[in-house]
Coordinates of C-alpha atoms in Angstrom, one line a residue:
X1 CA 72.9 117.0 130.9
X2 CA 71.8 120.3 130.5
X3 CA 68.8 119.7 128.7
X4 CA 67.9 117.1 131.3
X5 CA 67.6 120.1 133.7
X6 CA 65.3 122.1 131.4
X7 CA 63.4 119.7 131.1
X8 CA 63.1 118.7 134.6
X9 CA 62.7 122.4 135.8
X10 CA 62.0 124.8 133.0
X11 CA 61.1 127.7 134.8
X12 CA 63.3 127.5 137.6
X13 CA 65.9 130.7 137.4
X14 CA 69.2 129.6 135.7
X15 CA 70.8 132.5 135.6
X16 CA 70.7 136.3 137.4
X17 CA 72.5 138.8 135.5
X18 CA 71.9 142.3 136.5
X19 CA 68.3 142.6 137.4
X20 CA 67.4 139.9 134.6
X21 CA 66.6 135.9 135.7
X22 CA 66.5 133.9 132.9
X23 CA 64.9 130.4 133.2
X24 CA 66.2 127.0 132.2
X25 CA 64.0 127.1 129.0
X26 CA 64.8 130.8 128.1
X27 CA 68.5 129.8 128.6
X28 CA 68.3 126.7 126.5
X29 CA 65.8 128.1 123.3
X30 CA 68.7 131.2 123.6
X31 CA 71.4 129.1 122.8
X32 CA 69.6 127.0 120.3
X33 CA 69.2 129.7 118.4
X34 CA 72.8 130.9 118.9
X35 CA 74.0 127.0 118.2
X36 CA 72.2 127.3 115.0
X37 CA 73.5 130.4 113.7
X38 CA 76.6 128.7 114.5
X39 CA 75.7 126.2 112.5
X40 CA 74.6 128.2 109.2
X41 CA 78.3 130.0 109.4
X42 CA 79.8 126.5 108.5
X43 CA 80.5 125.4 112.3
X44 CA 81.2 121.6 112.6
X45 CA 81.6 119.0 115.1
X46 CA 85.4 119.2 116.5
X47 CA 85.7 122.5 115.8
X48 CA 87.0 125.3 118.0
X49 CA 85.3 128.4 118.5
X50 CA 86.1 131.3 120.5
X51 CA 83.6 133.0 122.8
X52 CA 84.5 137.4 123.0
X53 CA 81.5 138.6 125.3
X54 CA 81.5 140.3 129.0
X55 CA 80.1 138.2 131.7
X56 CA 76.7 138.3 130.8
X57 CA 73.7 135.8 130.0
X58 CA 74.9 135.6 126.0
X59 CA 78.9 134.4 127.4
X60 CA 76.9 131.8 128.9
X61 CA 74.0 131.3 125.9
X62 CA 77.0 131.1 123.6
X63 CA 79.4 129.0 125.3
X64 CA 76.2 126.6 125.2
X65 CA 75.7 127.0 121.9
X66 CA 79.2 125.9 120.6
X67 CA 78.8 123.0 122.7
X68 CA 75.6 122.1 120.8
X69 CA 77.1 122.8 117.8
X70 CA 79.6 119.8 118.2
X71 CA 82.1 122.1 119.1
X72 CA 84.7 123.0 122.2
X73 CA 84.6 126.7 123.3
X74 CA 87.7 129.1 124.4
X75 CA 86.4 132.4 126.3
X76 CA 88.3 135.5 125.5
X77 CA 88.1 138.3 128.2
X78 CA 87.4 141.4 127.0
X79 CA 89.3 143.1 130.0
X80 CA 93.0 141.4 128.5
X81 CA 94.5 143.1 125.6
X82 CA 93.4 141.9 122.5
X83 CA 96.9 141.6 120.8
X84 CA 96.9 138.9 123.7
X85 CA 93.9 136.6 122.3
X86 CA 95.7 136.7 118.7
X87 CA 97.7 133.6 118.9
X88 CA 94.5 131.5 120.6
X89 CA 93.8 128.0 117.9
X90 CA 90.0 129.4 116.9
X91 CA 89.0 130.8 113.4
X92 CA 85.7 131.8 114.2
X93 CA 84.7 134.2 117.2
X94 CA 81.4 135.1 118.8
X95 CA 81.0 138.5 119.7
X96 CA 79.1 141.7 119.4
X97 CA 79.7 144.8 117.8
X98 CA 81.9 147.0 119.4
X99 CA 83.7 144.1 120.9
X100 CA 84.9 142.7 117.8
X101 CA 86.0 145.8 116.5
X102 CA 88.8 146.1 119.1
X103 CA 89.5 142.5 118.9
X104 CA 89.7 143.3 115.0
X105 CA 92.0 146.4 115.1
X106 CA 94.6 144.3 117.1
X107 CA 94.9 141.9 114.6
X108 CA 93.1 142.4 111.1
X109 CA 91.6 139.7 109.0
X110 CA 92.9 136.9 111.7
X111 CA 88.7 136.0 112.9
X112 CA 85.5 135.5 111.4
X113 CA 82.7 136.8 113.1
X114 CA 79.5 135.8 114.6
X115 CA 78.1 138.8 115.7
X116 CA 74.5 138.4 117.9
X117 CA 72.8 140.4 116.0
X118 CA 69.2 140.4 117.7
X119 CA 67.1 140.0 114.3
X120 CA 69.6 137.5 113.2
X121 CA 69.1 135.8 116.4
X122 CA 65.4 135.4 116.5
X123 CA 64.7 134.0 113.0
X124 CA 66.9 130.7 113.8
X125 CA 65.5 127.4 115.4
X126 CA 64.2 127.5 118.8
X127 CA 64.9 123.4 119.5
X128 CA 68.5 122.0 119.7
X129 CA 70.3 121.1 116.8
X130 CA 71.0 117.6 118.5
X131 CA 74.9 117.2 116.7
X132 CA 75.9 113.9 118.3
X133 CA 79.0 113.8 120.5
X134 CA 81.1 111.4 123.0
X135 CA 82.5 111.9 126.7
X136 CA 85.8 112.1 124.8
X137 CA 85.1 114.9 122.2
X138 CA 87.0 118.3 123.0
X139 CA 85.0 120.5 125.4
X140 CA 87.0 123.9 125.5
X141 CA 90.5 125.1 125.5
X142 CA 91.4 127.1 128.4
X143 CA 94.8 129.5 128.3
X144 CA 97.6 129.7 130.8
X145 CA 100.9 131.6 131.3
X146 CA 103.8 130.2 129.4
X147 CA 107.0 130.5 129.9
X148 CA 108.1 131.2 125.7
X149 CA 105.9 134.5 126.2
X150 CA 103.0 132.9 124.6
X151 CA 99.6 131.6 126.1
X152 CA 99.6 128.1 126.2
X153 CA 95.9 126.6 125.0
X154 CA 94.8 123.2 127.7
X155 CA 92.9 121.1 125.4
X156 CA 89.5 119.5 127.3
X157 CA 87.5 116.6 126.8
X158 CA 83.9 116.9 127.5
X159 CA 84.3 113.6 130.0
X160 CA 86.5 116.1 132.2
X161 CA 84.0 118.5 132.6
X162 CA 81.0 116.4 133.6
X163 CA 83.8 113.7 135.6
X164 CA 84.6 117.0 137.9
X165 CA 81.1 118.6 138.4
X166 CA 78.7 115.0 137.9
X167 CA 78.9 112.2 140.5
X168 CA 81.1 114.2 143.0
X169 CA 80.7 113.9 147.0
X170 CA 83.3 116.9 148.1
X171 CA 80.1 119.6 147.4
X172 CA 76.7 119.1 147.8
X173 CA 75.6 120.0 144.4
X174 CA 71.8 120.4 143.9
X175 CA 68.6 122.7 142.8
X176 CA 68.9 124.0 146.2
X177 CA 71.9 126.0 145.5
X178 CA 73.0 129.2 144.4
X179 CA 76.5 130.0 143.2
X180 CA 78.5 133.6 142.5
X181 CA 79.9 133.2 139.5
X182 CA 83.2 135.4 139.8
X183 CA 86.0 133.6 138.7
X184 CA 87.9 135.6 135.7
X185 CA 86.3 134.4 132.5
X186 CA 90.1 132.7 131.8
X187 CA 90.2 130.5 134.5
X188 CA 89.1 127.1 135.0
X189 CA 87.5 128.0 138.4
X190 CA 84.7 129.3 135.8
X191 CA 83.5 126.3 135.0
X192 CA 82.5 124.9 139.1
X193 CA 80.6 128.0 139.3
X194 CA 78.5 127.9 136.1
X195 CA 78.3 124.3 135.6
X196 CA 77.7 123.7 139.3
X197 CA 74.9 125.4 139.1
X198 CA 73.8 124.4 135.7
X199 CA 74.2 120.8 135.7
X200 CA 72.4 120.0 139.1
X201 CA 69.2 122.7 138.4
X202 CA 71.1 125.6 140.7
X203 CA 70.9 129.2 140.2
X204 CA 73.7 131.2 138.9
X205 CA 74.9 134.9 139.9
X206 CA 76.9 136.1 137.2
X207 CA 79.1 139.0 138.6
X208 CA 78.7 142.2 136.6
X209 CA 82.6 143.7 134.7
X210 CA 85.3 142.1 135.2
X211 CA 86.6 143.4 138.6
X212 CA 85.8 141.8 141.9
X213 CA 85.1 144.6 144.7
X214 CA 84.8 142.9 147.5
X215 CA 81.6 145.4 148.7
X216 CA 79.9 144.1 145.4
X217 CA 80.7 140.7 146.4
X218 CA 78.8 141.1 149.3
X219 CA 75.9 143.0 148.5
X220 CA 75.0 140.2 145.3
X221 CA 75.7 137.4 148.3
X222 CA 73.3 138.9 150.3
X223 CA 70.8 139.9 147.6
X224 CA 70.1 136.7 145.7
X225 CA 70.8 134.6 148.8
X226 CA 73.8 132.9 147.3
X227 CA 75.3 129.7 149.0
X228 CA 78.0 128.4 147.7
X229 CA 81.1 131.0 147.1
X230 CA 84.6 129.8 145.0
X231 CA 87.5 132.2 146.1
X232 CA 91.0 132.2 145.5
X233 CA 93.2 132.2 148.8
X234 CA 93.9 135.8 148.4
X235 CA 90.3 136.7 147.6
X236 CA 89.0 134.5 150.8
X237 CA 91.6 136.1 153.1
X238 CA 90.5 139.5 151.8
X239 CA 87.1 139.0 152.5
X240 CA 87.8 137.5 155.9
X241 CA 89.7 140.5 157.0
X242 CA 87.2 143.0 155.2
X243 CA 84.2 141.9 154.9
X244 CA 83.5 138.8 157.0
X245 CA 79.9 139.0 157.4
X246 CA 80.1 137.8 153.6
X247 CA 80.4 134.4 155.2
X248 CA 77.4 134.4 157.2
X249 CA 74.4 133.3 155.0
X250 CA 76.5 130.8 152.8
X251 CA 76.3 126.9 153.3
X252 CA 79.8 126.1 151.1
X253 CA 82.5 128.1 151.1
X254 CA 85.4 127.3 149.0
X255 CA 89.5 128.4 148.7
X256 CA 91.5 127.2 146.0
X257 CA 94.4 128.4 143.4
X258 CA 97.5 129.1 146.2
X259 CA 98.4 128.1 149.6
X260 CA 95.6 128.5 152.3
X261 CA 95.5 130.9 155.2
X262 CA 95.5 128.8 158.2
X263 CA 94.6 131.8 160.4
X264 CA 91.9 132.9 157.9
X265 CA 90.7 129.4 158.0
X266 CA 90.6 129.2 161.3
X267 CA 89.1 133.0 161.9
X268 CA 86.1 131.8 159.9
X269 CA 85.5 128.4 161.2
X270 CA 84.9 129.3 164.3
X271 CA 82.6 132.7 163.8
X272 CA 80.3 130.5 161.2
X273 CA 80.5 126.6 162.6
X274 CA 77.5 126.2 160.4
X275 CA 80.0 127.0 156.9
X276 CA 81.0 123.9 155.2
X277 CA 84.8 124.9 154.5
X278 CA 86.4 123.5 151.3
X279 CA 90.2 123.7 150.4
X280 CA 90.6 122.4 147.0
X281 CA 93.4 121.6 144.6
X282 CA 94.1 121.2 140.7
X283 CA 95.5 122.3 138.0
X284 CA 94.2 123.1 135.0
X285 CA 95.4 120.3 132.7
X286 CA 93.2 118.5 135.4
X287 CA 90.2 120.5 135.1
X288 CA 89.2 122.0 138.5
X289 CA 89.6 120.4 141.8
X290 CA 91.7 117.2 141.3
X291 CA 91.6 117.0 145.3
X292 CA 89.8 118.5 148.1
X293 CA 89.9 119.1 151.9
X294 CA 86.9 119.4 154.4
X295 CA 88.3 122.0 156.7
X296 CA 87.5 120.5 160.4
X297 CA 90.5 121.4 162.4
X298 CA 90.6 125.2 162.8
X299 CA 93.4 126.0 165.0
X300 CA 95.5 127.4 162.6
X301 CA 99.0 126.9 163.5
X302 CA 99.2 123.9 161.0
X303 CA 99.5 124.0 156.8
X304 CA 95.6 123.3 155.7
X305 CA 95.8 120.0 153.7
X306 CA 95.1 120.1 150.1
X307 CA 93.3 116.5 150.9
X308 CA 92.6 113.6 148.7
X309 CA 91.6 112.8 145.3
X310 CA 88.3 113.1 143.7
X311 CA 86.5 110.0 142.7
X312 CA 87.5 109.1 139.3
X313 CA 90.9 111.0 139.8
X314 CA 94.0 110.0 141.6
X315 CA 97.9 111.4 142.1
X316 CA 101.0 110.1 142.9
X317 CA 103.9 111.5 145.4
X318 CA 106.8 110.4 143.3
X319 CA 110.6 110.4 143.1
X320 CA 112.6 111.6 140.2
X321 CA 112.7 108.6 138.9
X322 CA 108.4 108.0 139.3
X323 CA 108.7 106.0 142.2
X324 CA 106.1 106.4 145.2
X325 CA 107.8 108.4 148.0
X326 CA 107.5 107.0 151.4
X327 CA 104.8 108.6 153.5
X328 CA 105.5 112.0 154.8
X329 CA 108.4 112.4 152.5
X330 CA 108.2 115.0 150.4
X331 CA 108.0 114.2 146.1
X332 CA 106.6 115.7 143.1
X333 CA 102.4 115.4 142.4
X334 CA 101.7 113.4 139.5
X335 CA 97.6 113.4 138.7
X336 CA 95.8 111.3 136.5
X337 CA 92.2 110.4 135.7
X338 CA 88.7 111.4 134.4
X339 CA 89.7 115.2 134.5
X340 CA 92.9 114.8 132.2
X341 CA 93.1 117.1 129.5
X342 CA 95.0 116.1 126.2
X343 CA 97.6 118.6 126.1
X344 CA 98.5 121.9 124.8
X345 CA 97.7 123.6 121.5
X346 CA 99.9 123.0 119.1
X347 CA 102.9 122.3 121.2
X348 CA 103.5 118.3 121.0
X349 CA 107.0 119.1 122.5
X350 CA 105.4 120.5 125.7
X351 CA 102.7 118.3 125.8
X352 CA 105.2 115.1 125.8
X353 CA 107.3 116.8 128.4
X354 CA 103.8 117.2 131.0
X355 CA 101.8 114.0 130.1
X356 CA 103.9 111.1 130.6
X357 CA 103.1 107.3 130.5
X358 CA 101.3 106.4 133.8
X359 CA 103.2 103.4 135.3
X360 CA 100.2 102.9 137.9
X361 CA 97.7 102.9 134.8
X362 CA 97.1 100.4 131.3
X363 CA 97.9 102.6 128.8
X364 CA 97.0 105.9 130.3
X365 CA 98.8 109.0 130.6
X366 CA 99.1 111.2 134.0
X367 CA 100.4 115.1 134.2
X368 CA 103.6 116.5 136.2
X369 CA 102.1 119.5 138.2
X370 CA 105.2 120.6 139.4
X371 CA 104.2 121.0 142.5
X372 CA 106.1 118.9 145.6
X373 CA 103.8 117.8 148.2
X374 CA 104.0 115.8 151.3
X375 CA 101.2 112.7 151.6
X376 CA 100.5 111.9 155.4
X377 CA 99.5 108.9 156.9
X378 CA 95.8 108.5 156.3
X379 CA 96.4 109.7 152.9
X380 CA 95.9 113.6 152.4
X381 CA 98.1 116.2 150.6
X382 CA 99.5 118.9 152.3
X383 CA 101.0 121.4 149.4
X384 CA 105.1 122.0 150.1
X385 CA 106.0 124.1 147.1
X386 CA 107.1 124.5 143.2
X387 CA 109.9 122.3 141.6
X388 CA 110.2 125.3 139.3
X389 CA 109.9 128.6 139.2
X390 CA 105.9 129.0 138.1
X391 CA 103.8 130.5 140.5
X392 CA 100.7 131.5 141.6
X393 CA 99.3 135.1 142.6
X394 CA 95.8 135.7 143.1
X395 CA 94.7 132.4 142.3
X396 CA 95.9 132.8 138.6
X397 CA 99.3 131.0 137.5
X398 CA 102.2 132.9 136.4
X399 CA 105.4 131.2 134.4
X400 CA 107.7 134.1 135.5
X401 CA 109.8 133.8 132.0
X402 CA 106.3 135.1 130.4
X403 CA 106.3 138.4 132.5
X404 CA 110.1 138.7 131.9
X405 CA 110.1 138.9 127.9
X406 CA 107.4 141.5 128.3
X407 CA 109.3 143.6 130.6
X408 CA 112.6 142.9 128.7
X409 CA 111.3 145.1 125.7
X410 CA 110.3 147.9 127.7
X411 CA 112.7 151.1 126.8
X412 CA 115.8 151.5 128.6
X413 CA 115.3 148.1 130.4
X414 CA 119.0 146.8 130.1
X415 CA 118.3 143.3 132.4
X416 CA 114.9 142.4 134.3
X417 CA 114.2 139.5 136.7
X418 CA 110.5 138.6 138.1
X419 CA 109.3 137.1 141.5
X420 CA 106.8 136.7 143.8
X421 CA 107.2 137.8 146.8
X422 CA 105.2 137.4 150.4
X423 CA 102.7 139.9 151.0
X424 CA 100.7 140.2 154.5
X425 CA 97.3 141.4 152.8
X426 CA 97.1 139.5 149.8
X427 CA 99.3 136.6 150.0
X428 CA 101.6 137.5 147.0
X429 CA 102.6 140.3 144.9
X430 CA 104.4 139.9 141.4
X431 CA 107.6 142.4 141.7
X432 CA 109.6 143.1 138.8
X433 CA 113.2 144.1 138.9
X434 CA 115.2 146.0 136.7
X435 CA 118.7 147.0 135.5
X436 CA 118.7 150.4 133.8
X437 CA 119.2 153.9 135.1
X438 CA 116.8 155.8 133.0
X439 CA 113.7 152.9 133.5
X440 CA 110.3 154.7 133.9
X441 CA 107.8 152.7 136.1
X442 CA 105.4 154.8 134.5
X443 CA 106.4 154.3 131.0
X444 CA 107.2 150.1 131.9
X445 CA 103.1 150.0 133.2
X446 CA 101.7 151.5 129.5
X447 CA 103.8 148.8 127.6
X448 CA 103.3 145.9 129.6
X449 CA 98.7 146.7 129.5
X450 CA 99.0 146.3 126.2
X451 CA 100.9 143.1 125.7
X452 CA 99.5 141.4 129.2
X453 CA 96.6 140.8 131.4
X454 CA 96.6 142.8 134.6
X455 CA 97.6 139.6 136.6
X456 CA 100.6 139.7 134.8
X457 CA 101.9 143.4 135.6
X458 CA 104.1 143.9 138.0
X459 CA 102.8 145.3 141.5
X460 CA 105.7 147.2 141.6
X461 CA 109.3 147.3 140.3
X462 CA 112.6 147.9 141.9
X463 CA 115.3 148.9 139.8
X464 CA 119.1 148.1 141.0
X465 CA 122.5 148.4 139.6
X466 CA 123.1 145.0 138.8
X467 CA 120.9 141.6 138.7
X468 CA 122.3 138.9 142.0
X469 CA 124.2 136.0 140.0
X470 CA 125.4 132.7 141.6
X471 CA 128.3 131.1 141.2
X472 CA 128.2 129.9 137.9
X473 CA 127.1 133.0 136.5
X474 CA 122.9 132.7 136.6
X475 CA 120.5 135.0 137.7
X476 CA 119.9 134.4 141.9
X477 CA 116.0 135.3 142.2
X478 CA 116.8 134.4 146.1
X479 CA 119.6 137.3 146.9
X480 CA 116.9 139.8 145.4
X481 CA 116.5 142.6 147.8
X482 CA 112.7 142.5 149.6
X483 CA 111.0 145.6 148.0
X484 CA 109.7 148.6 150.1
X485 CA 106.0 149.6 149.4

C-alpha cells in the first residue's frame, strides 16, 4: 500500500524531519536498501525485529524496511531505560552507533546488531526486495504495562493495521493532509499518525526528542501547516488551556487514551466551529481507535461519548456471564474484529485469560478491555470506568502492580501502594505511597529511572505510618489520604 503511494506521487513530501522533506521515492529506495541489509543479516519472513532509533526519518525507513523484509517490527525508545527493552521477543536490533552501545551495556551479548552504517547503506539494492506476505502475517509487537513487573509484548497482524487506517469513514484521510507525528514511539497512537499519512499520500511531521513542549507543538503546527493533530486527553486539555490558538489552522483534531474533558471539548468547539472534533477509543490489543465520536454537542456538562465501532470492528456491553446488557445499563466492553491482535508474547496464560471465544462470532475470538461502559439508545459508548485497577495517565496505560514492584525494592521502602489520583491540570497524576521512616524521595526517583519509563514514576510520593487495610486484611487504595502538592 505504500508503494502504491510512491508510485502514484513520488515526489510528493512524505516526511519532514528537522529542516529535511524527504519524498515518497527517497523514503521508499531508503528502506529498500535498509530491507536488504536486513536481509543479508539472515532476516526472514515471520521474524521479529526490533527498531532502537530517535524519532527521525531512519525510525520510519527502518520500521519500513522490516516490513519489506517479511518481518513485524517493535520500536524501542531510546528515552526508557534500556534494562527495560531487555526482556522484548527480538534477536536482532536496528540501531546506530552510540545507541546500541547503551542498549549493549544494559544487557551484554542479548542483540545482534544492524547498525546503519552510511557506506553499508548505499551499496545495497535500491528496488524492494518483494518477500511475499498475507493480511494475517505479524505486523509489529507493541509493549504495555503489566502487572508481573514485566512489559507485556501485543502481537499484530498486518490486516489490523491497514483494517484501522484503510477503508475508514471517522477521518478524512487523504494527500491533502498533514499529520504531527508525536505520539511516544511505544504507543499505538504512533501508528494513525505515520500510517495516516503514509498510506493515503499525506505528509508527515515527525516531532524532534522525545518530549512534547507544548510551544514546540505549536510552532511545527503552524510551520508546516499541519491538519490533523492526535492528543491524549491530558495533552488536548493542556493545549486548550495554554496554547489554544494551536487549534486554529487544523481541520481534525483528535482526543483519545483517557476520559475527555467535556469543558475542554466544549471551550474548543465553539472558538473553532470549523474543527472537526474526534473522541476516539481502543485499546491496544485492538490496534488504535476501535470506536470513535464526532464531537457535535459542546455544552459540556455531559460525559463526551466514546461513540460507536469502526467498520470492520464491533463490541459488546456484557454481563459477567457474556450476556448483552440492557441499554443504558452499565457492563464490561468486549471488542472484536479486523483490529484484533493475537495475543501476548510468550504468555499463553494471559492471552487465554483476554481473548475469549466470541459467542456473537463463528469461530472468532474477541478481547476483555476491562473497561465498563454504558451503550445508549442509538447505540454509542459512553466510557464509565475500570473493572480493575489498570489505568491510564497521560494517555499511556499503567497496571499499578508494575509500578509497585519497582517501588517495592527501593531502600528503606517497608510497604508501598500506587494510584492515580484526580488532578485539575492534567487529568491524572500517578502518586506513590510509602511505609518506611527513613524513605528518600530523592533516592526512590534515581532507582525507579533506571528500571521504568518516565510515565511510570511516581509524580510524587507520600509516605505514612501504615498502608489503609479493609476488613479482611487487603490493601484499601480508596482510604488513601489525597496528597498535597
Amino acid at each position: 500500500m505504500f508503494g502504491a503511494r510512491v508510485r502514484d506521487s513520488p515526489d510528493a513530501t512524505a516526511l519532514i524531519a528537522g529542516d529535511e522533506r524527504i519524498t515518497y521515492a527517497e523514503l521508499d529506495v531508503r528502506s529498500n536498501r535498509i530491507a536488504h541489509l536486513l536481509l543479508s543479516a539472515g532476516v526472514r519472513h515471520g521474524d521479529v525485529v526490533a527498531v532502537h532509533l530517535d524519532r527521525d526519518q531512519d525510525c520510519v525507513a527502518s520500521l519500513l524496511a522490516v516490513l519489506k523484509a517479511g518481518a513485524a517490527y517493535i520500536l524501542l525508545d531510546p528515552s526508557f531505560p534500556a534494562a527495560r527493552h531487555l526482556s522484548v521477543g527480538a534477536g536482532l536490533v536496528v540501531s546506530r552507533t552510540g545507541l546500541a552501545e547503551r542498549l549493549d551495556a544494559a544487557g551484554p551479548g542479548r542483540f545482534r546488531y544492524v547498525l546503519l552504517d552510511a557506506a553499508a547503506v548505499e551499496q545495497q539494492p535500491a528496488i524492494s526486495p518483494e518477500v511475499p506476505l498475507t493480511p494475517e502475517d505479524c505486523a509489529c509487537v507493541m509493549y504495555t504495562s503489566g502487572s508481573t513487573g514485566t512489559p507485556k509484548g501485543v502481537v499484530t497482524p498486518h490486516r489490523a493495521l491497514t483494517g484501522t487506517y484503510v477503508g475508514q469513514e471517522y477521518v478524512d484521510f487523504g494527500p491533502h493532509h498533514t499529520w504531527l507525528q508525536m505520539s511516544p514511539l511505544s504507543w499505538d497512537a504512533f501508528g494513525l499518525e505515520l500510517f495516516g499519512a503514509l498510506l493515503h499520500g499525506g505528509t508527515c511531521v515527525l516531532l524532534p526528542g522525545n518530549r512534547v513542549d507544548v510551544g514546540e507543538v505549536l510552532d511545527l503546527v503552524g510551520r508546516h501547516g499541519v491538519t490533523v493533530l492526535q492528543l491524549s486527553a491530558g495533552l488536548f486539555n493542556l493545549l486548550v488551556d495554554e496554547e489554544p490558538e494551536v487549534f486554529a489552522g487544523l481541520r481534525i483534531a483528535m482526543t483519545a487514551g483517557e476520559a475527555a474533558s467535556p469543558e475542554h471539548v466544549a471551550r474548543i468547539a465553539r472558538r473553532y466551529p470549523h474543527l472537526t472534533l474526534l473522541n476516539g477509543y481502543g485499546p491496544v490489543e485492538s490496534l488504535g481507535f476501535t470506536t470513535c465520536h464526532r464531537i457535535s454537542d459542546v455544552s459540556g456538562d455531559r460525559p463526551v461519548p466514546i461513540g460507536e465501532p469502526l467498520g470492520g470492528k464491533h463490541a459488546h456491553v456484557l454481563d459477567e456471564a457474556l450476556r448483552p446488557v440492557l441499554s443504558g445499563s452499565v457492563g464490561e466492553l468486549y471488542v472484536s474484529g479486523v483490529g484484533l491482535a493475537y495475543g501476548y508474547v510468550g504468555q499463553p496464560g494471559l492471552t487465554a485469560g483476554r481473548f475469549v471465544a466470541d459467542p456473537f462470532g463463528s469461530g472468532t475470538l474477541m478481547y476483555r478491555t476491562g473497561d465498563l461502559v454504558r451503550q445508549s439508545g442509538d447505540g454509542s459508548l459512553e466510557f464509565v470506568g475500570r473493572a480493575d485497577d489498570q489505568v491510564k495517565v497521560r494517555g499511556f496505560r499503567i497496571e499499578l502492580g508494575e509500578v509497585e514492584r519497582a517501588l517495592g525494592v527501593v531502600p528503606h521502602v517497608l510497604r508501598c501502594l500506587a494510584a492515580v489520583v484526580p488532578d485539575s491540570m492534567s487529568g491524572y497524576r500517578l502518586v506513590g505511597y510509602v511505609v518506611g521512616p527513613d524513605f528518600d524521595a530523592d533516592l526512590a526517583r534515581a532507582v525507579l529511572a533506571e528500571r521504568l519509563p518516565e510515565y511510570l514514576v511516581p509524580a510524587l510520593f507520600v509516605v505514612l505510618p501504615e498502608l489503609p487495610l479493609t476488613a479482611n486484611g487487603k490493601a484499601d487504595r480508596r482510604a488513601l489520604p489525597a496528597p498535597g502538592r
